[in-house]
C-alpha atoms as one frame of an Amber mdcrd trajectory, in Angstrom:
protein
 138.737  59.432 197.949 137.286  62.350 195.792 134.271  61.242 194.017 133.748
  63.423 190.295 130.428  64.854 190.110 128.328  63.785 187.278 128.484  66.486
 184.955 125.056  67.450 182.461 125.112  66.269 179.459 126.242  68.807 176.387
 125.029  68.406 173.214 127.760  68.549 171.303 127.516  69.449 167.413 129.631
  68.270 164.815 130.826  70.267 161.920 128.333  67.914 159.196 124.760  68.340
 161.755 122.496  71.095 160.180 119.644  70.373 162.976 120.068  74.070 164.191
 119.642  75.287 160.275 116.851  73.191 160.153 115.233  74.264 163.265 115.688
  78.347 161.450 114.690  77.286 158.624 111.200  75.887 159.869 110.965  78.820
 161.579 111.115  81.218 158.709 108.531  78.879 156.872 105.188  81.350 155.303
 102.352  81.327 157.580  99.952  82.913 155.008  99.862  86.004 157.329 101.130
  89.259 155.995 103.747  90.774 157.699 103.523  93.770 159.880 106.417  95.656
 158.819 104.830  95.571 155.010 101.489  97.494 156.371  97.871  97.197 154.915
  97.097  96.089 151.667  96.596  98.747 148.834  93.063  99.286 147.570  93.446
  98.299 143.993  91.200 100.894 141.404  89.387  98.406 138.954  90.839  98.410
 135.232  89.693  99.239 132.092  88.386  95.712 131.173  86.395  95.938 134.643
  85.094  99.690 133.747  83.897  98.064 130.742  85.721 100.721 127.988  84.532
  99.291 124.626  80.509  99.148 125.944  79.914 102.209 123.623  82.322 100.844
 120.439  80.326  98.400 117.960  83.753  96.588 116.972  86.991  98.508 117.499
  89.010  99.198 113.894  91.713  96.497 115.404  89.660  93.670 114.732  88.267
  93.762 111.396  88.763  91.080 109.338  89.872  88.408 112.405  86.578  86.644
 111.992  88.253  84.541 108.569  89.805  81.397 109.335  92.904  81.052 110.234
  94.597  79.828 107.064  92.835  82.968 105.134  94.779  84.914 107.521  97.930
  82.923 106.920  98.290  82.105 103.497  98.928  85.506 101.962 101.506  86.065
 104.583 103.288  82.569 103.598 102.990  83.280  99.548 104.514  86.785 100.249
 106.970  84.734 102.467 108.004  82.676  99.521 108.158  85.183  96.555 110.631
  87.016  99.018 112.662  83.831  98.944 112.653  82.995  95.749 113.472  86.539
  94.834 116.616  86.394  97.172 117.311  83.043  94.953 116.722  84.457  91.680
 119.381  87.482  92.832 122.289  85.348  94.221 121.946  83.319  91.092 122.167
  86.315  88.844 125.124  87.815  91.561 127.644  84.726  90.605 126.961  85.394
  86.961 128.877  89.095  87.340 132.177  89.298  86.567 135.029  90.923  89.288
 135.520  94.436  87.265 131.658  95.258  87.004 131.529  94.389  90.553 134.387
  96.559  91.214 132.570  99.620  89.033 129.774  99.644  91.219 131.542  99.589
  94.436 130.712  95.770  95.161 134.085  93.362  95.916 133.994  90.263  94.760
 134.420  88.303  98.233 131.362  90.129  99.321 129.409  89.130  96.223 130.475
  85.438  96.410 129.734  85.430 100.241 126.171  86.872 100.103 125.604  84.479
  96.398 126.605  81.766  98.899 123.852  82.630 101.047 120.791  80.332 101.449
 117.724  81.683 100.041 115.981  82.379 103.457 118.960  84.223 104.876 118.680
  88.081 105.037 121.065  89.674 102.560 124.085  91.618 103.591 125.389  95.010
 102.368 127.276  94.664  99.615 129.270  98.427  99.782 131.703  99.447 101.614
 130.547 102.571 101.749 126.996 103.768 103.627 124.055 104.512 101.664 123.360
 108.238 102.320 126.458 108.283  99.973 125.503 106.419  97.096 123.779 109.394
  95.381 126.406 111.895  95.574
């Protein structure tokens, strides 16, 4: 009688078991160490803001007039903000007012005007010619 030799135990994976990926993967984690292959470190030269380049300017040109509060800052910049919109307004209502043929005579159709007069007021108007500006003179 022939007697089968225990054989050694394989570790068998299966097509779902990432252990050896895992096992890479904790390999590859960042030590903190810099790698060889990337060399030394540069030397960095300090910046301007380190050199200290404004010591010998009083106060630069840039910032005059950012010591106000903020809403003296803001408020001309919102009531310019709204004349430009009620302007736009004030146009569009005056644009549906136009008949077809004095649209037509200066170069304007009339599904253009009644697009851009649908507009709302804080939508940037179109062109209204067909034709580019550089020729309007000539």
């Amino acid at each position: 009688m022939t007697t089968i030799a225990p054989s050694t135990p394989q570790t068998l994976l299966k097509k779902h078991d990432r252990s050896d990926a895992l096992q890479q993967a904790r390999r590859l984690q960042p030590t903190g160490e810099r790698p060889a292959w990337l060399g030394p470190r540069p030397v960095l030269s300090p910046s301007k803001a380190e050199l200290g380049w404004l010591d010998g300017v009083n106060q630069p040109a840039v910032f005059d007039g950012l010591d106000a509060p903020w809403w003296q800052l803001t408020l001309p910049a919102l009531g310019s903000l709204v004349e430009t919109w009620i302007e736009r307004a004030r146009i569009r209502r005056e644009l549906t007012k136009v008949d077809a043929r004095s649209l037509r005579d200066a170069g304007i159709s009339p599904g253009a005007a009644a697009f851009e007069a649908a507009q709302h007021f804080w939508q940037a108007p179109i062109e209204l010619r067909d034709y580019p500006a550089d020729k309007a003179g000539a």
